[in-house]
Short mmCIF file of C-alpha atoms in Angstrom, two decimals:
data_model
loop_
_atom_site.label_atom_id
_atom_site.label_comp_id
_atom_site.label_asym_id
_atom_site.label_seq_id
_atom_site.Cartn_x
_atom_site.Cartn_y
_atom_site.Cartn_z
CA MET A 1 -16.77 7.67 3.83
CA ILE A 2 -13.98 9.86 2.51
CA CYS A 3 -13.28 10.01 -1.22
CA LYS A 4 -10.00 11.46 -2.41
CA ILE A 5 -8.83 12.00 -5.98
CA THR A 6 -5.09 11.83 -6.58
CA ALA A 7 -3.18 13.69 -9.25
CA GLY A 8 -3.64 12.25 -12.74
CA GLY A 9 -0.68 10.50 -14.30
CA SER A 10 0.76 9.31 -17.57
CA SER A 11 2.38 6.05 -16.38
CA PHE A 12 0.34 2.99 -15.48
CA LYS A 13 3.56 1.23 -14.54
CA GLY A 14 4.45 3.95 -12.03
CA ALA A 15 0.96 3.97 -10.54
CA PHE A 16 0.87 0.21 -10.10
CA GLN A 17 4.41 0.19 -8.74
CA TYR A 18 3.12 2.42 -5.94
CA TYR A 19 -0.29 0.90 -5.23
CA LEU A 20 0.77 -2.76 -5.51
CA HIS A 21 3.80 -2.50 -3.22
CA ASP A 22 4.69 -1.35 0.25
CA LYS A 23 5.88 2.23 0.41
CA GLY A 24 9.46 2.39 -0.83
CA ARG A 25 9.81 -1.40 -0.97
CA ALA A 26 9.43 -4.34 -3.31
CA THR A 27 7.22 -6.25 -0.85
CA ARG A 28 3.41 -6.30 -0.85
CA GLU A 29 2.47 -6.76 2.78
CA ARG A 30 0.06 -3.81 2.81
CA VAL A 31 -1.96 -5.18 -0.15
CA ALA A 32 -5.00 -7.04 1.21
CA TRP A 33 -6.54 -7.99 -2.14
CA THR A 34 -6.92 -6.84 -5.74
CA HIS A 35 -9.70 -6.99 -8.31
CA THR A 36 -9.85 -6.12 -12.01
CA GLU A 37 -12.80 -4.66 -13.94
CA ASN A 38 -13.31 -4.92 -17.71
CA LEU A 39 -9.97 -6.67 -18.17
CA LEU A 40 -9.26 -10.14 -19.54
CA THR A 41 -6.85 -10.87 -16.70
CA ASP A 42 -7.14 -11.04 -12.92
CA ASP A 43 -3.40 -10.53 -12.51
CA PRO A 44 -2.72 -6.87 -11.63
CA ASP A 45 0.88 -7.20 -12.85
CA LYS A 46 -0.50 -7.93 -16.30
CA ALA A 47 -3.44 -5.54 -16.00
CA TRP A 48 -1.35 -2.38 -16.07
CA LYS A 49 0.31 -3.55 -19.31
CA VAL A 50 -3.10 -4.09 -20.90
CA MET A 51 -4.25 -0.66 -19.73
CA ALA A 52 -1.10 0.99 -21.06
CA TYR A 53 -1.59 -0.74 -24.41
CA THR A 54 -5.22 0.43 -24.59
CA ALA A 55 -4.15 4.03 -23.94
CA LYS A 56 -1.39 3.78 -26.52
CA GLU A 57 -3.75 2.40 -29.18
CA ALA A 58 -6.50 4.98 -28.58
CA ASP A 59 -6.30 6.36 -32.13
CA ARG A 60 -6.55 2.90 -33.66
CA LEU A 61 -9.60 2.12 -31.50
CA LYS A 62 -11.24 5.37 -32.60
CA GLU A 63 -10.59 4.55 -36.22
CA ALA A 64 -11.97 1.02 -35.84
CA THR A 65 -15.21 2.33 -34.31
CA SER A 66 -15.55 5.35 -36.66
CA GLN A 67 -14.93 7.90 -33.94
CA LYS A 68 -13.56 11.38 -34.58
CA ARG A 69 -9.80 11.64 -34.05
CA THR A 70 -9.74 15.39 -33.57
CA GLY A 71 -9.00 17.18 -30.34
CA ARG A 72 -6.05 17.40 -28.02
CA LYS A 73 -4.13 14.18 -27.43
CA LEU A 74 -4.67 12.67 -23.99
CA THR A 75 -1.46 12.96 -21.94
CA LEU A 76 -2.75 11.78 -18.54
CA PRO A 77 -4.68 8.52 -19.08
CA VAL A 78 -4.27 7.38 -15.46
CA PHE A 79 -7.11 8.40 -13.13
CA ALA A 80 -6.95 7.25 -9.52
CA TYR A 81 -8.95 7.87 -6.38
CA SER A 82 -9.51 6.25 -2.99
CA LEU A 83 -12.52 5.33 -0.88
CA ALA A 84 -11.94 5.20 2.87
CA TRP A 85 -14.42 4.00 5.47
CA HIS A 86 -14.62 5.24 9.04
CA PRO A 87 -12.54 3.14 11.51
CA GLU A 88 -15.81 2.11 13.16
CA GLN A 89 -16.89 0.46 9.93
CA GLN A 90 -15.47 -2.92 8.99
CA PRO A 91 -16.79 -3.76 5.50
CA ASP A 92 -15.82 -7.07 3.96
CA ARG A 93 -14.28 -7.49 0.52
CA GLU A 94 -17.60 -7.92 -1.30
CA HIS A 95 -19.05 -4.78 0.29
CA MET A 96 -15.98 -2.71 -0.57
CA LEU A 97 -16.01 -4.06 -4.12
CA THR A 98 -19.69 -3.17 -4.55
CA ALA A 99 -19.06 0.37 -3.32
CA ALA A 100 -16.08 0.79 -5.66
CA ARG A 101 -18.16 -0.39 -8.63
CA LYS A 102 -20.95 2.04 -7.70
CA SER A 103 -18.44 4.91 -7.53
CA LEU A 104 -17.15 3.99 -11.00
CA ALA A 105 -20.69 4.02 -12.34
CA ASP A 106 -21.41 7.42 -10.77
CA LEU A 107 -18.27 8.79 -12.43
CA GLY A 108 -19.35 7.40 -15.79
CA LEU A 109 -16.42 4.97 -15.82
CA ALA A 110 -18.27 1.67 -15.40
CA GLU A 111 -17.16 0.41 -18.84
CA HIS A 112 -13.52 1.45 -18.44
CA GLU A 113 -10.62 -0.77 -17.46
CA ALA A 114 -9.96 -0.50 -13.74
CA VAL A 115 -8.05 -2.21 -10.96
CA ILE A 116 -9.23 -2.01 -7.36
CA VAL A 117 -6.54 -2.43 -4.69
CA ALA A 118 -7.38 -2.80 -0.99
CA HIS A 119 -4.70 -1.85 1.54
CA ARG A 120 -4.42 -2.82 5.20
CA ASP A 121 -1.77 -0.31 6.30
CA GLU A 122 -4.21 2.09 7.95
CA PRO A 123 -6.72 1.74 10.83
CA GLN A 124 -9.56 2.46 8.42
CA LYS A 125 -10.54 0.10 5.61
CA HIS A 126 -9.83 1.67 2.24
CA VAL A 127 -9.43 0.87 -1.45
CA HIS A 128 -7.62 2.58 -4.30
CA VAL A 129 -9.24 2.58 -7.72
CA ILE A 130 -6.94 2.99 -10.75
CA VAL A 131 -8.85 3.66 -13.95
CA ASN A 132 -7.88 3.93 -17.61
CA ARG A 133 -9.54 7.07 -18.99
CA VAL A 134 -9.39 5.58 -22.50
CA HIS A 135 -12.46 3.49 -23.30
CA PRO A 136 -11.33 -0.05 -24.24
CA LEU A 137 -13.71 -0.24 -27.24
CA THR A 138 -14.12 3.29 -28.60
CA GLY A 139 -10.74 4.76 -27.65
CA LEU A 140 -12.48 7.92 -26.41
CA ALA A 141 -11.15 9.60 -23.29
CA ALA A 142 -13.56 9.93 -20.38
CA GLY A 143 -14.28 13.45 -19.20
CA LEU A 144 -13.51 14.10 -15.55
CA SER A 145 -15.46 17.32 -15.02
CA ASN A 146 -17.15 17.54 -11.61
CA SER A 147 -15.50 14.26 -10.52
CA LYS A 148 -14.95 15.62 -7.03
CA LEU A 149 -18.59 16.66 -6.74
CA LYS A 150 -19.79 13.31 -8.10
CA LEU A 151 -17.71 11.41 -5.55
CA SER A 152 -18.95 13.73 -2.80
CA ASP A 153 -22.55 12.95 -3.75
CA PHE A 154 -21.71 9.25 -3.93
CA ALA A 155 -20.21 9.30 -0.42
CA ARG A 156 -23.14 11.32 0.96
CA GLU A 157 -25.70 8.87 -0.48
CA TYR A 158 -23.63 5.94 0.78
CA GLU A 159 -23.63 7.24 4.36
CA GLN A 160 -27.35 7.97 4.25
CA GLU A 161 -28.06 4.53 2.86
CA HIS A 162 -26.05 2.82 5.59
CA GLY A 163 -27.63 4.70 8.44
CA LYS A 164 -24.89 6.95 9.83
CA VAL A 165 -23.50 10.25 8.60
CA TYR A 166 -19.86 10.79 9.55
CA CYS A 167 -19.08 13.89 7.47
CA ARG A 168 -21.41 16.71 8.60
CA GLN A 169 -19.68 19.34 6.50
CA ARG A 170 -20.45 17.43 3.33
CA GLU A 171 -24.13 17.36 4.28
CA ALA A 172 -24.10 21.09 4.99
CA ASN A 173 -22.47 21.84 1.64
CA HIS A 174 -25.04 19.70 -0.15
CA GLN A 175 -27.88 21.58 1.54
CA LYS A 176 -26.39 24.88 0.43
CA ARG A 177 -26.08 23.66 -3.16
CA THR A 178 -29.68 22.46 -3.22
CA GLN A 179 -30.76 25.91 -2.07
CA GLY A 180 -28.77 27.54 -4.83
CA GLU A 181 -25.98 28.77 -2.55
CA ARG A 182 -22.39 28.65 -3.73
CA THR A 183 -20.11 26.43 -1.71
CA VAL A 184 -16.41 27.14 -1.51
CA TYR A 185 -13.55 25.31 0.11
CA ARG A 186 -12.25 27.00 3.25
CA ASN A 187 -8.86 26.10 4.62
CA PRO A 188 -9.52 24.86 8.19
CA HIS A 189 -6.09 25.96 9.43
CA ILE A 190 -6.59 29.56 8.36
CA ALA A 191 -10.09 29.61 9.83
CA ALA A 192 -8.83 28.09 13.11
CA ALA A 193 -5.98 30.61 13.35
CA TRP A 194 -8.49 33.44 12.92
CA GLU A 195 -10.75 32.03 15.64
CA GLN A 196 -7.83 31.56 18.03
CA SER A 197 -6.51 35.12 17.73
CA ASP A 198 -7.76 38.62 18.40
CA ASN A 199 -4.99 40.65 16.71
CA GLY A 200 -2.56 40.47 13.81
CA ARG A 201 0.38 39.11 15.78
CA GLY A 202 -1.73 36.38 17.31
CA PHE A 203 -3.08 35.50 13.86
CA ALA A 204 0.46 35.28 12.43
CA ALA A 205 1.63 33.18 15.39
CA ALA A 206 -1.32 30.77 15.09
CA LEU A 207 -0.60 30.38 11.37
CA ARG A 208 3.09 29.63 12.05
CA ASP A 209 2.04 26.84 14.44
CA LYS A 210 0.28 25.21 11.48
CA GLY A 211 3.18 25.70 9.07
CA TYR A 212 1.68 28.78 7.36
CA GLN A 213 3.23 32.25 7.04
CA LEU A 214 1.66 35.69 6.77
CA ALA A 215 3.34 37.78 4.07
CA GLN A 216 2.91 40.93 2.02
CA GLY A 217 1.64 40.36 -1.52
CA ARG A 218 1.46 42.83 -4.35
CA LYS A 219 -1.97 44.12 -3.35
CA ARG A 220 -2.82 42.63 0.03
CA LEU A 221 -1.69 40.49 2.92
CA VAL A 222 -1.55 36.83 1.92
CA VAL A 223 -0.89 33.50 3.58
CA ILE A 224 1.84 31.17 2.27
CA ASP A 225 0.92 27.53 2.88
CA PRO A 226 3.40 24.70 3.60
CA TYR A 227 3.77 24.06 -0.15
CA GLY A 228 4.63 27.64 -1.06
CA GLN A 229 1.20 28.48 -2.45
CA SER A 230 -0.02 32.03 -1.90
CA ILE A 231 -3.56 32.24 -0.52
CA ASN A 232 -5.91 35.15 -0.02
CA PRO A 233 -7.00 34.52 3.61
CA LEU A 234 -10.31 36.38 3.19
CA ARG A 235 -11.50 33.65 0.83
CA HIS A 236 -11.22 31.17 3.68
CA LEU A 237 -12.86 33.25 6.41
CA GLU A 238 -16.62 33.01 6.29
CA ASN A 239 -18.53 36.27 6.77
CA VAL A 240 -15.33 38.26 7.38
CA ARG A 241 -15.13 41.52 5.41
CA THR A 242 -11.99 43.31 4.31
CA LYS A 243 -12.62 46.16 6.76
CA GLU A 244 -12.94 43.78 9.72
CA PHE A 245 -9.87 41.81 8.58
CA ASN A 246 -7.70 44.93 8.26
CA LYS A 247 -8.90 46.30 11.59
CA ARG A 248 -7.87 43.17 13.47
CA LEU A 249 -4.47 43.10 11.75
CA GLN A 250 -3.74 46.80 12.21
CA ASP A 251 -1.06 46.03 14.83
CA LEU A 252 1.05 44.54 12.04
CA GLU A 253 3.35 46.74 9.99
CA PRO A 254 3.06 45.64 6.35
CA ALA A 255 6.54 46.94 5.61
CA ARG A 256 7.99 44.57 8.19
CA LEU A 257 6.25 41.52 6.80
CA PRO A 258 8.29 39.35 4.41
CA ASP A 259 7.65 39.56 0.68
CA ALA A 260 5.20 36.87 -0.46
CA THR A 261 7.13 35.99 -3.61
CA ALA A 262 10.37 35.57 -1.67
CA VAL A 263 8.68 33.49 1.03
CA SER A 264 6.92 31.30 -1.53
CA ARG A 265 10.13 30.63 -3.45
CA LYS A 266 12.01 29.90 -0.24
CA VAL A 267 9.33 27.45 0.91
CA GLN A 268 9.35 25.72 -2.47
CA ALA A 269 13.16 25.55 -2.45
CA ASP A 270 13.11 24.15 1.10
CA ASN A 271 10.46 21.64 0.07
CA ARG A 272 12.55 20.52 -2.90
CA ARG A 273 15.52 20.04 -0.59
CA ARG A 274 13.44 18.22 2.03
CA TYR A 275 11.77 16.16 -0.68
CA GLU A 276 15.10 15.00 -2.14
CA GLN A 277 16.72 14.39 1.24
CA SER A 278 13.70 12.45 2.52
CA ARG A 279 13.42 10.44 -0.70
CA GLU A 280 17.15 9.63 -0.68
CA HIS A 281 16.91 8.65 2.99
CA ASP A 282 13.97 6.32 2.35
CA GLU A 283 15.66 4.82 -0.71
CA GLN A 284 18.82 4.19 1.31
CA ILE A 285 16.81 2.59 4.12
CA ALA A 286 14.91 0.51 1.57
CA ARG A 287 18.20 -0.70 0.08
CA GLN A 288 19.50 -1.58 3.54
CA LYS A 289 16.30 -3.45 4.37
CA ASN A 290 16.35 -5.31 1.05
CA GLN A 291 19.98 -6.29 1.64
CA MET A 292 19.11 -7.36 5.17
CA GLN A 293 16.12 -9.38 3.97
CA SER A 294 18.29 -11.11 1.36
CA ARG A 295 20.93 -11.83 3.97
CA HIS A 296 18.33 -13.14 6.41
CA ALA A 297 16.79 -15.36 3.74
CA GLU A 298 20.24 -16.73 2.91
CA GLN A 299 20.96 -17.36 6.61
CA ARG A 300 17.68 -19.24 7.02
CA ALA A 301 18.36 -21.26 3.88
CA GLN A 302 21.88 -22.11 5.06
CA THR A 303 20.60 -23.19 8.48
CA PHE A 304 17.82 -25.27 6.96
CA ASN A 305 20.15 -26.89 4.41
CA ARG A 306 22.79 -27.61 7.06
CA TYR A 307 20.29 -29.65 9.07
CA GLU A 308 18.85 -31.14 5.90
CA ASP A 309 22.33 -32.44 4.99
CA ARG A 310 22.76 -33.72 8.52
CA LEU A 311 19.40 -35.51 8.35
CA SER A 312 20.37 -37.11 5.05
CA ARG A 313 23.72 -38.33 6.42
CA GLU A 314 22.15 -39.57 9.65
CA LYS A 315 19.43 -41.38 7.74
CA THR A 316 22.02 -43.18 5.61
CA GLU A 317 24.19 -44.07 8.60
CA LEU A 318 21.25 -45.34 10.65
CA ALA A 319 19.96 -47.38 7.73
CA GLN A 320 23.39 -49.00 7.47
CA HIS A 321 23.67 -49.46 11.26
CA TYR A 322 20.30 -51.20 11.55
CA ARG A 323 20.77 -52.99 8.20
CA LEU A 324 17.35 -51.86 7.09
CA ASP A 325 17.80 -53.13 3.56
CA GLU A 326 18.71 -56.60 4.85
CA GLN A 327 15.83 -56.61 7.33
CA GLN A 328 13.33 -55.46 4.69
CA ALA A 329 14.61 -58.14 2.31
CA ALA A 330 14.33 -60.77 5.06
CA VAL A 331 10.77 -59.70 5.85
CA ALA A 332 9.83 -59.80 2.15
CA GLN A 333 11.39 -63.25 1.80
CA GLN A 334 9.62 -64.55 4.90
CA GLN A 335 6.31 -63.09 3.71
CA ALA A 336 6.68 -64.96 0.43
CA LYS A 337 7.60 -68.13 2.33
CA SER A 338 4.58 -67.82 4.65
CA ARG A 339 2.14 -67.10 1.88
CA ASN A 340 -0.09 -70.08 0.87
CA PRO A 341 1.83 -72.79 2.83
CA ALA A 342 1.63 -76.40 1.61
CA LEU A 343 -0.64 -78.85 3.42
CA TRP A 344 2.24 -80.93 4.75
CA LYS A 345 3.74 -77.77 6.41
CA LYS A 346 0.46 -77.21 8.16
CA LEU A 347 0.33 -80.83 9.31
CA PHE A 348 3.86 -80.73 10.78
CA GLY A 349 3.51 -77.23 12.28
CA LEU A 350 6.09 -75.65 10.00
CA ALA A 351 3.62 -73.09 8.70
CA ARG A 352 3.07 -71.84 12.24
CA LYS A 353 6.82 -71.54 12.79
CA ASP A 354 7.19 -69.56 9.55
CA GLN A 355 4.42 -67.17 10.71
CA ILE A 356 6.11 -66.68 14.10
CA ARG A 357 9.41 -66.01 12.36
CA LEU A 358 7.73 -63.44 10.11
CA GLU A 359 6.24 -61.64 13.12
CA GLU A 360 9.66 -61.53 14.81
CA LEU A 361 11.31 -60.09 11.68
CA GLU A 362 8.53 -57.47 11.32
CA LEU A 363 8.85 -56.45 14.99
CA ASN A 364 12.63 -56.11 14.65
CA LEU A 365 12.20 -53.98 11.51
CA GLN A 366 9.56 -51.78 13.18
CA ASP A 367 11.81 -51.30 16.22
CA ALA A 368 14.74 -50.28 14.02
CA GLN A 369 12.57 -47.88 12.07
CA ARG A 370 11.19 -46.39 15.32
CA ARG A 371 14.67 -45.85 16.74
CA MET A 372 15.77 -44.31 13.45
CA GLN A 373 12.74 -41.98 13.37
CA GLU A 374 13.34 -40.92 16.98
CA ARG A 375 16.89 -39.90 16.13
CA LEU A 376 15.80 -38.06 12.99
CA GLY A 377 13.04 -36.37 15.03
CA GLN A 378 15.66 -35.10 17.50
CA ILE A 379 17.61 -33.53 14.65
CA GLU A 380 14.43 -31.97 13.23
CA ALA A 381 13.63 -30.54 16.67
CA GLU A 382 17.15 -29.08 16.83
CA ARG A 383 16.58 -27.54 13.39
CA THR A 384 13.28 -25.99 14.50
CA ALA A 385 14.96 -24.56 17.61
CA ALA A 386 17.89 -23.23 15.57
CA LEU A 387 15.55 -21.55 13.07
CA ALA A 388 13.51 -20.02 15.91
CA LYS A 389 16.67 -18.67 17.55
CA LEU A 390 17.85 -17.30 14.21
CA GLN A 391 14.48 -15.63 13.61
CA GLU A 392 14.62 -14.02 17.06
CA LYS A 393 18.09 -12.69 16.27
CA GLN A 394 16.94 -11.41 12.89
CA GLU A 395 13.88 -9.70 14.38
CA ALA A 396 16.14 -7.92 16.86
CA GLU A 397 18.31 -6.78 13.96
CA LYS A 398 15.22 -5.49 12.13
CA ARG A 399 14.13 -3.49 15.17
CA LEU A 400 17.62 -2.06 15.53
CA THR A 401 17.65 -1.11 11.84
CA VAL A 402 14.32 0.69 12.20
CA GLU A 403 15.57 2.55 15.29
CA ARG A 404 18.74 3.61 13.49
CA ALA A 405 16.68 4.75 10.50
CA GLU A 406 14.51 6.88 12.79
CA ARG A 407 17.58 8.49 14.36
CA ALA A 408 19.20 9.06 10.96
CA ARG A 409 16.23 10.88 9.45
CA PRO A 410 17.30 14.23 7.98
CA THR A 411 16.09 17.45 9.54
CA GLY A 412 12.71 18.38 8.13
CA TYR A 413 11.97 14.80 7.03
CA VAL A 414 8.62 14.35 5.30
CA ASN A 415 6.88 11.02 4.79
CA GLU A 416 5.93 9.59 1.42
CA GLU A 417 2.34 10.84 1.53
CA GLU A 418 3.46 14.39 2.27
CA ARG A 419 6.12 14.14 -0.43
CA GLU A 420 3.46 13.13 -2.93
CA LEU A 421 1.53 16.32 -2.10
CA MET A 422 4.71 18.37 -2.49
CA LYS A 423 5.42 16.68 -5.81
CA GLN A 424 1.91 17.39 -7.10
CA PHE A 425 2.18 21.07 -6.18
CA LEU A 426 5.62 21.49 -7.70
CA GLN A 427 4.47 19.75 -10.88
CA SER A 428 1.44 22.04 -11.09
CA LYS A 429 3.69 25.07 -10.75
CA ARG A 430 5.92 23.80 -13.55
CA ALA A 431 2.82 23.31 -15.70
CA ASP A 432 1.72 26.87 -14.92
CA ARG A 433 5.09 28.26 -15.93
CA SER A 434 5.11 26.19 -19.13
CA ARG A 435 1.82 27.87 -20.09
CA GLY A 436 3.28 31.26 -19.32
CA GLU A 437 1.07 31.75 -16.25
CA SER A 438 2.19 33.22 -12.96
CA SER A 439 3.36 30.64 -10.47
CA LEU A 440 2.00 32.65 -7.54
CA GLU A 441 -1.50 33.74 -6.65
CA LEU A 442 -0.80 37.19 -5.21
#
């Protein structure tokens, strides 16, 4: 199992707009199911409003439960994370729901308002958990310290409990922590580039293949990642000392390497441009698809209504042609006449004649109704065929639209998931600058 925490947010509406819809669309085809926890509604469209109200009324809740109102005001009440199973695993809804509840409990959020959303847009089963950090009764904000470690332990225990460990690195890190060793994150791309090279130029080339750049920082050589972040490569190379690192990279001339600050700013500027162009492209495609869907729905409605009008006219004309009203009236009259015949009619055989006449009238009416239904059935079959032909035409148009969208993608296009990572990094840099901190780690 893989657990991933997303960037905290301030807008429940924005979070639910993303998790409850297809990417860049108003449809919800990727949503498999939803579930609410500690909410008085099962409707996720109402749930986010309740959660937003709870966060807004945090001070009032604190006052009502005699809690202290001191401390910094909570600005990011939205906490979200995902749980993803291995593609080999196919848990059902109840199993996924149980796991999500257990993860909430391990995070200390079991009493908080939460919505669990399962998606089916990936090969692996996965759920997204959106939680309100504000407690619905006390108004206190939940602390999120060590959330990543808590989810890591949750996932490790889950895999052990269910008999197969998929993430070996997580197990190794846990063993180190239990033995008192410090575990640190090591960028796999930097480590792989180091393993694949035996000199500085090879190291730089291997990094470029992964979208990273080697540059000259204020004090040392640094690596600029695809988001413009400056990284000390030695922190990501296990058991590699400065002397060994410098010896391997001695074929590089530091003066000829680009300046880290300039590279970082250029990457961030390029990312902003790519982000905006990609977002605008997707929004334009989404508008085109929405317009196409509306047009297709209108075409289907027009086709259906055209045949519906034809059926109505044909039904009226056939009823007049076969004089159904007259036949039904005649049958009703003959039924009344044949009901409880007098004794003298039985004696003279008139009752039998009335019964024979009734059977003839009923057969004639049934034959007229059958002929009428056959004709109406032909029209309904034509309608079904017309709708099927229209759907085939519309599907071809959809495929053509997708192909055109692929060809029209701007250079350097990034998908929505990658854009979200870019957005998170750029937002973190803005937060750093607002606190007067350096935006680069050089």
